[in-house]
Tab-separated table of C-alpha atoms in Angstrom:
chain	number	residue	atom	x	y	z
A	922	MET	CA	33.789	122.273	93.152
A	923	SER	CA	35.079	121.284	96.360
A	924	ILE	CA	38.949	120.167	96.930
A	925	ALA	CA	39.140	116.538	99.596
A	926	LYS	CA	40.856	118.060	103.275
A	927	SER	CA	43.629	115.470	102.813
A	928	ILE	CA	44.684	117.721	99.792
A	929	GLU	CA	46.593	120.702	100.387
A	930	VAL	CA	47.670	123.228	96.638
A	931	SER	CA	51.081	124.273	95.746
A	932	GLU	CA	52.384	125.871	93.330
A	933	SER	CA	56.354	126.359	92.370
A	934	SER	CA	58.320	127.091	88.884
A	935	GLY	CA	54.640	127.631	87.265
A	936	ILE	CA	53.796	123.897	88.323
A	937	THR	CA	50.625	122.941	90.455
A	938	PHE	CA	51.146	120.463	92.621
A	939	LEU	CA	48.271	118.211	94.901
A	940	ASP	CA	49.937	117.308	98.641
A	941	ILE	CA	48.284	114.372	100.254
A	942	ASP	CA	47.764	113.777	103.684
A	943	ASN	CA	45.695	111.157	105.509
A	944	SER	CA	45.816	108.774	108.198
A	945	LEU	CA	47.570	105.979	105.982
A	946	ALA	CA	49.748	107.919	103.856
A	947	THR	CA	51.379	110.883	102.281
A	948	ALA	CA	51.805	111.405	98.085
A	949	ARG	CA	52.733	114.481	96.327
A	950	ILE	CA	51.008	114.822	92.722
A	951	SER	CA	51.734	117.590	89.940
A	952	LEU	CA	49.827	118.453	87.456
A	953	PHE	CA	52.718	119.156	85.070
A	954	GLY	CA	52.045	115.569	82.922
A	955	GLY	CA	49.042	114.236	85.942
A	956	HIS	CA	52.349	112.896	87.153
A	957	ILE	CA	52.810	110.946	90.944
A	958	LEU	CA	55.872	112.235	91.876
A	959	SER	CA	55.426	110.628	95.944
A	960	PHE	CA	53.663	107.792	98.050
A	961	ILE	CA	55.106	106.759	101.596
A	962	PRO	CA	52.548	104.743	103.200
A	963	LYS	CA	52.661	105.247	106.963
A	964	SER	CA	52.835	101.902	107.905
A	965	ASP	CA	56.565	102.032	107.349
A	966	ASN	CA	57.348	105.376	106.536
A	967	LYS	CA	59.225	104.612	103.476
A	968	GLU	CA	59.063	106.590	100.055
A	969	ARG	CA	58.682	103.648	97.439
A	970	LEU	CA	58.797	106.525	94.265
A	971	TRP	CA	61.965	107.307	93.188
A	972	LEU	CA	62.357	110.867	91.883
A	973	SER	CA	65.591	112.013	90.294
A	974	PRO	CA	67.170	115.022	92.279
A	975	HIS	CA	68.382	116.341	88.583
A	976	ALA	CA	64.194	116.116	87.558
A	977	VAL	CA	63.463	119.429	85.846
A	978	LEU	CA	60.093	120.715	87.610
A	979	ASN	CA	59.125	124.408	85.988
A	980	GLY	CA	57.449	122.388	82.545
A	981	ASP	CA	60.073	122.588	80.492
A	982	LYS	CA	60.809	119.085	79.717
A	983	PRO	CA	58.605	115.735	81.589
A	984	ILE	CA	59.582	115.053	85.009
A	985	ARG	CA	62.203	111.750	85.472
A	986	GLY	CA	60.719	109.719	87.487
A	987	GLY	CA	57.705	109.242	90.034
A	988	ILE	CA	55.031	107.711	87.515
A	989	PRO	CA	55.035	109.482	84.327
A	990	VAL	CA	51.723	108.410	82.189
A	991	CYS	CA	52.704	107.082	78.932
A	992	TRP	CA	50.125	107.433	76.155
A	993	PRO	CA	48.719	107.152	73.236
A	994	TRP	CA	52.238	105.537	72.296
A	995	PHE	CA	54.946	103.698	74.260
A	996	SER	CA	58.698	105.107	73.060
A	997	ASP	CA	59.004	105.825	70.004
A	998	ASP	CA	55.726	103.359	68.586
A	999	HIS	CA	53.898	106.328	66.882
A	1000	GLY	CA	54.652	104.752	63.526
A	1001	ARG	CA	57.018	107.357	62.121
A	1002	GLU	CA	60.635	108.055	62.320
A	1003	LYS	CA	62.704	108.140	65.446
A	1004	GLY	CA	62.133	111.823	66.928
A	1005	ALA	CA	59.413	112.706	64.669
A	1006	LEU	CA	56.588	113.346	67.592
A	1007	PRO	CA	57.565	112.934	71.821
A	1008	SER	CA	58.830	109.771	72.895
A	1009	HIS	CA	55.860	108.335	75.209
A	1010	GLY	CA	53.549	110.418	73.805
A	1011	PHE	CA	52.001	113.909	74.984
A	1012	LEU	CA	50.074	113.260	78.296
A	1013	ARG	CA	53.232	113.455	80.404
A	1014	SER	CA	54.296	116.893	78.794
A	1015	GLN	CA	50.998	118.898	79.429
A	1016	VAL	CA	49.061	120.417	82.806
A	1017	TRP	CA	46.255	118.148	83.996
A	1018	GLN	CA	43.012	119.131	85.602
A	1019	LEU	CA	41.869	118.406	89.062
A	1020	LYS	CA	38.551	117.010	87.903
A	1021	ALA	CA	37.355	115.285	91.837
A	1022	SER	CA	38.777	114.519	95.057
A	1023	GLU	CA	37.090	113.180	97.824
A	1024	ASP	CA	38.458	111.135	101.298
A	1025	ASN	CA	37.123	107.778	101.813
A	1026	ALA	CA	37.226	104.586	104.218
A	1027	ALA	CA	40.236	103.682	101.063
A	1028	GLY	CA	42.133	107.425	102.149
A	1029	THR	CA	42.220	110.144	99.150
A	1030	THR	CA	40.164	109.436	95.779
A	1031	ILE	CA	41.702	112.054	92.904
A	1032	TYR	CA	40.173	112.135	89.486
A	1033	LEU	CA	42.545	114.214	86.927
A	1034	ALA	CA	42.303	115.102	83.427
A	1035	PRO	CA	44.797	116.138	80.270
A	1036	SER	CA	44.554	119.220	78.832
A	1037	PHE	CA	44.010	117.774	75.233
A	1038	THR	CA	43.935	114.241	73.874
A	1039	ARG	CA	44.214	114.748	70.318
A	1040	ALA	CA	46.896	115.832	68.942
A	1041	ASP	CA	49.447	114.710	65.767
A	1042	GLY	CA	50.207	111.432	65.572
A	1043	PHE	CA	46.664	110.231	67.249
A	1044	GLU	CA	43.784	112.246	65.710
A	1045	TYR	CA	41.092	110.105	67.400
A	1046	ASP	CA	37.784	111.458	69.879
A	1047	CYS	CA	38.556	110.111	73.354
A	1048	GLN	CA	38.779	111.079	76.654
A	1049	VAL	CA	41.451	110.154	79.096
A	1050	THR	CA	40.844	109.778	82.921
A	1051	LEU	CA	43.637	109.058	85.599
A	1052	LYS	CA	42.046	107.969	88.952
A	1053	VAL	CA	44.657	107.702	91.716
A	1054	THR	CA	44.155	106.470	95.232
A	1055	VAL	CA	46.182	107.417	98.227
A	1056	GLY	CA	46.081	104.966	101.097
A	1057	GLN	CA	47.228	102.075	102.451
A	1058	SER	CA	48.212	101.165	99.204
A	1059	LEU	CA	48.290	103.769	95.825
A	1060	GLN	CA	46.121	102.804	92.807
A	1061	VAL	CA	46.386	104.043	89.515
A	1062	GLU	CA	43.963	103.713	86.990
A	1063	LEU	CA	44.552	105.102	83.179
A	1064	ILE	CA	41.321	105.075	82.021
A	1065	THR	CA	40.507	105.403	78.129
A	1066	GLN	CA	37.326	105.937	76.774
A	1067	ASN	CA	36.352	106.249	73.217
A	1068	THR	CA	33.872	109.122	73.027
A	1069	GLY	CA	33.611	108.810	68.906
A	1070	LEU	CA	32.178	106.630	65.800
A	1071	VAL	CA	35.349	105.074	64.729
A	1072	ALA	CA	37.462	102.330	66.927
A	1073	PHE	CA	41.093	103.352	67.513
A	1074	SER	CA	43.984	101.868	68.563
A	1075	PHE	CA	47.035	102.743	70.780
A	1076	ASN	CA	49.607	101.853	73.575
A	1077	THR	CA	50.096	102.686	76.630
A	1078	ALA	CA	52.128	102.577	80.273
A	1079	LEU	CA	52.464	103.281	83.885
A	1080	HIS	CA	56.102	104.238	83.692
A	1081	THR	CA	57.004	103.899	87.596
A	1082	TYR	CA	60.494	104.506	89.074
A	1083	PHE	CA	60.933	103.002	92.390
A	1084	GLN	CA	63.523	103.954	94.525
A	1085	VAL	CA	65.673	101.429	96.255
A	1086	ASP	CA	68.442	100.918	98.757
A	1087	ASP	CA	70.895	99.634	97.192
A	1088	ILE	CA	70.243	97.536	92.947
A	1089	ASN	CA	72.688	95.312	93.699
A	1090	HIS	CA	70.308	93.967	96.662
A	1091	VAL	CA	67.262	93.804	94.896
A	1092	GLU	CA	65.456	90.351	93.470
A	1093	LEU	CA	61.891	90.464	91.445
A	1094	THR	CA	60.161	87.708	91.446
A	1095	GLY	CA	57.139	86.879	89.963
A	1096	ILE	CA	58.294	87.546	86.394
A	1097	SER	CA	58.042	84.748	84.146
A	1098	GLY	CA	58.092	83.411	79.903
A	1099	ASP	CA	59.939	85.267	77.561
A	1100	TYR	CA	61.207	89.153	76.809
A	1101	LYS	CA	62.680	91.088	74.239
A	1102	ASP	CA	65.788	92.559	75.172
A	1103	LYS	CA	65.945	96.609	73.673
A	1104	THR	CA	70.218	96.401	74.787
A	1105	ASP	CA	70.689	93.016	72.639
A	1106	ASN	CA	68.997	94.553	69.278
A	1107	TRP	CA	65.571	92.987	70.628
A	1108	ALA	CA	66.877	89.057	70.970
A	1109	VAL	CA	64.175	87.161	72.299
A	1110	LYS	CA	65.316	85.502	75.801
A	1111	GLN	CA	64.206	83.218	79.201
A	1112	THR	CA	63.367	85.603	82.138
A	1113	PRO	CA	66.161	84.452	84.949
A	1114	ALA	CA	64.838	81.677	87.455
A	1115	HIS	CA	66.870	84.087	90.217
A	1116	TYR	CA	66.407	87.933	88.726
A	1117	THR	CA	68.442	90.572	89.371
A	1118	VAL	CA	69.994	93.653	87.648
A	1119	THR	CA	73.803	94.033	87.251
A	1120	GLY	CA	74.009	96.143	84.683
A	1121	GLU	CA	72.118	97.985	81.649
A	1122	THR	CA	68.620	96.413	81.600
A	1123	ASP	CA	65.606	97.123	79.072
A	1124	ARG	CA	63.254	94.517	78.868
A	1125	ILE	CA	59.919	93.491	77.611
A	1126	HIS	CA	58.345	90.758	79.375
A	1127	MET	CA	55.971	89.912	76.925
A	1128	THR	CA	53.861	87.642	80.507
A	1129	ALA	CA	51.256	90.022	81.955
A	1130	ALA	CA	52.744	88.921	85.103
A	1131	ALA	CA	49.730	89.854	87.316
A	1132	GLN	CA	51.790	90.255	91.075
A	1133	VAL	CA	55.499	91.304	90.560
A	1134	ALA	CA	57.190	91.450	93.644
A	1135	ILE	CA	60.497	93.861	94.438
A	1136	ASN	CA	62.108	92.258	97.412
A	1137	GLU	CA	65.546	94.203	98.809
A	1138	ARG	CA	67.515	92.511	101.295
A	1139	SER	CA	66.686	93.309	105.060
A	1140	VAL	CA	64.112	96.295	103.639
A	1141	ALA	CA	60.643	96.307	103.404
A	1142	VAL	CA	59.220	94.959	100.362
A	1143	THR	CA	56.768	96.709	97.621
A	1144	ARG	CA	54.312	94.459	95.343
A	1145	VAL	CA	53.316	95.312	92.114
A	1146	ASP	CA	49.363	94.668	90.992
A	1147	SER	CA	48.621	95.379	86.885
A	1148	GLN	CA	45.449	94.801	85.390
A	1149	GLY	CA	44.863	95.806	81.930
A	1150	HIS	CA	48.330	95.685	80.843
A	1151	ASP	CA	49.689	92.909	78.127
A	1152	SER	CA	53.025	93.226	79.423
A	1153	LEU	CA	55.367	94.568	81.778
A	1154	VAL	CA	58.984	96.721	81.600
A	1155	VAL	CA	61.879	96.330	83.427
A	1156	TRP	CA	64.276	98.817	83.248
A	1157	ASN	CA	67.687	100.746	84.967
A	1158	PRO	CA	70.463	102.329	82.550
A	1159	TRP	CA	73.022	101.530	84.683
A	1160	GLN	CA	76.307	103.298	83.864
A	1161	GLY	CA	74.188	104.809	80.853
A	1162	ALA	CA	72.451	107.231	84.041
A	1163	ALA	CA	75.559	109.241	83.098
A	1164	SER	CA	74.683	110.368	79.610
A	1165	ILE	CA	71.141	110.978	81.241
A	1166	ALA	CA	70.754	114.979	81.927
A	1167	ASP	CA	68.232	114.901	84.388
A	1168	MET	CA	69.765	111.821	86.057
A	1169	ASP	CA	72.911	112.165	88.866
A	1170	ALA	CA	75.972	109.509	87.143
A	1171	PHE	CA	75.366	107.111	90.231
A	1172	GLY	CA	70.986	107.328	90.242
A	1173	TYR	CA	70.977	104.089	88.855
A	1174	LYS	CA	72.173	102.741	92.680
A	1175	HIS	CA	68.852	104.033	94.040
A	1176	MET	CA	65.903	103.017	91.217
A	1177	LEU	CA	64.487	100.419	89.364
A	1178	CYS	CA	61.057	101.248	86.750
A	1179	VAL	CA	58.686	98.157	87.055
A	1180	GLU	CA	56.118	99.803	84.415
A	1181	THR	CA	52.687	97.826	83.654
A	1182	ALA	CA	52.482	98.135	79.943
A	1183	CYS	CA	50.260	97.596	77.106
A	1184	THR	CA	53.226	97.344	74.093
A	1185	GLY	CA	51.444	96.225	71.755
A	1186	ASP	CA	48.010	97.855	70.003
A	1187	ILE	CA	45.133	97.881	72.415
A	1188	GLN	CA	42.299	98.598	70.061
A	1189	VAL	CA	38.751	100.434	71.910
A	1190	ALA	CA	35.153	100.160	69.997
A	1191	PRO	CA	32.803	103.245	69.924
A	1192	GLY	CA	31.541	103.659	73.829
A	1193	GLY	CA	33.897	100.972	75.201
A	1194	GLN	CA	36.635	101.796	77.117
A	1195	HIS	CA	39.961	100.644	78.220
A	1196	ILE	CA	41.820	100.731	81.995
A	1197	LEU	CA	45.380	99.962	82.901
A	1198	THR	CA	45.977	99.370	86.544
A	1199	GLN	CA	48.923	99.644	88.677
A	1200	THR	CA	48.921	99.202	92.113
A	1201	VAL	CA	51.898	99.674	94.677
A	1202	VAL	CA	51.159	97.342	97.593
A	1203	PRO	CA	53.751	98.145	100.686
A	1204	LEU	CA	54.666	94.409	102.698
């Protein structure tokens, strides 16, 4: 297999990295977890993804930051007791393979596949592909194909950590409707008209917003475009970051998760497929 000229392959502490550098942007992908770690468009040279300075980058545990792939369940929604199975599924803690890559007019397109898709908690025949296009925007497509004889259901998310200069100066626009508030025993609440983050935030927005903007005062805006989702998750641990081992106590000031998600059951018939897409658009 030939590798696109814009991609440099390196290895560190047992993890293989793909470093992409084309005329439009740079990016870094870890094959451990099929995990995008960085996206810097050359239009403004501003890093769009947040990676914890304490992220474990040796394959011992999932990476904190970037774009983790949650599949085939979100959080602990696997039907068993909490902790019985890995949170957010088993794709983000295995080694993925580079299946194909190419340089094209859109930038650089990469196809990755996990080592396996059948494990405890999900025992169906399927194929998962992560298609990543690094260009003026960063487009991520998580493709789940049913290759078996019976239908199955799953849920999933692209758990993106966005880098912000100061969380106190961030406003989200484009989200409306009700959300479930995990910090308040899953109470259903109305999305605020003026959406800022002023404390611990863990919300499942049940309206599948197609476009959301992360607006920072006097700083570049990032738009999040989503397709194939049924909800949008907004998360910031606030001062709870101090209790997260691989996160700096003040890291919450510089990150905000806006996650394109399927938190309800997605049904895939034999021969069918589901595509979850998130596009990070610099403005």
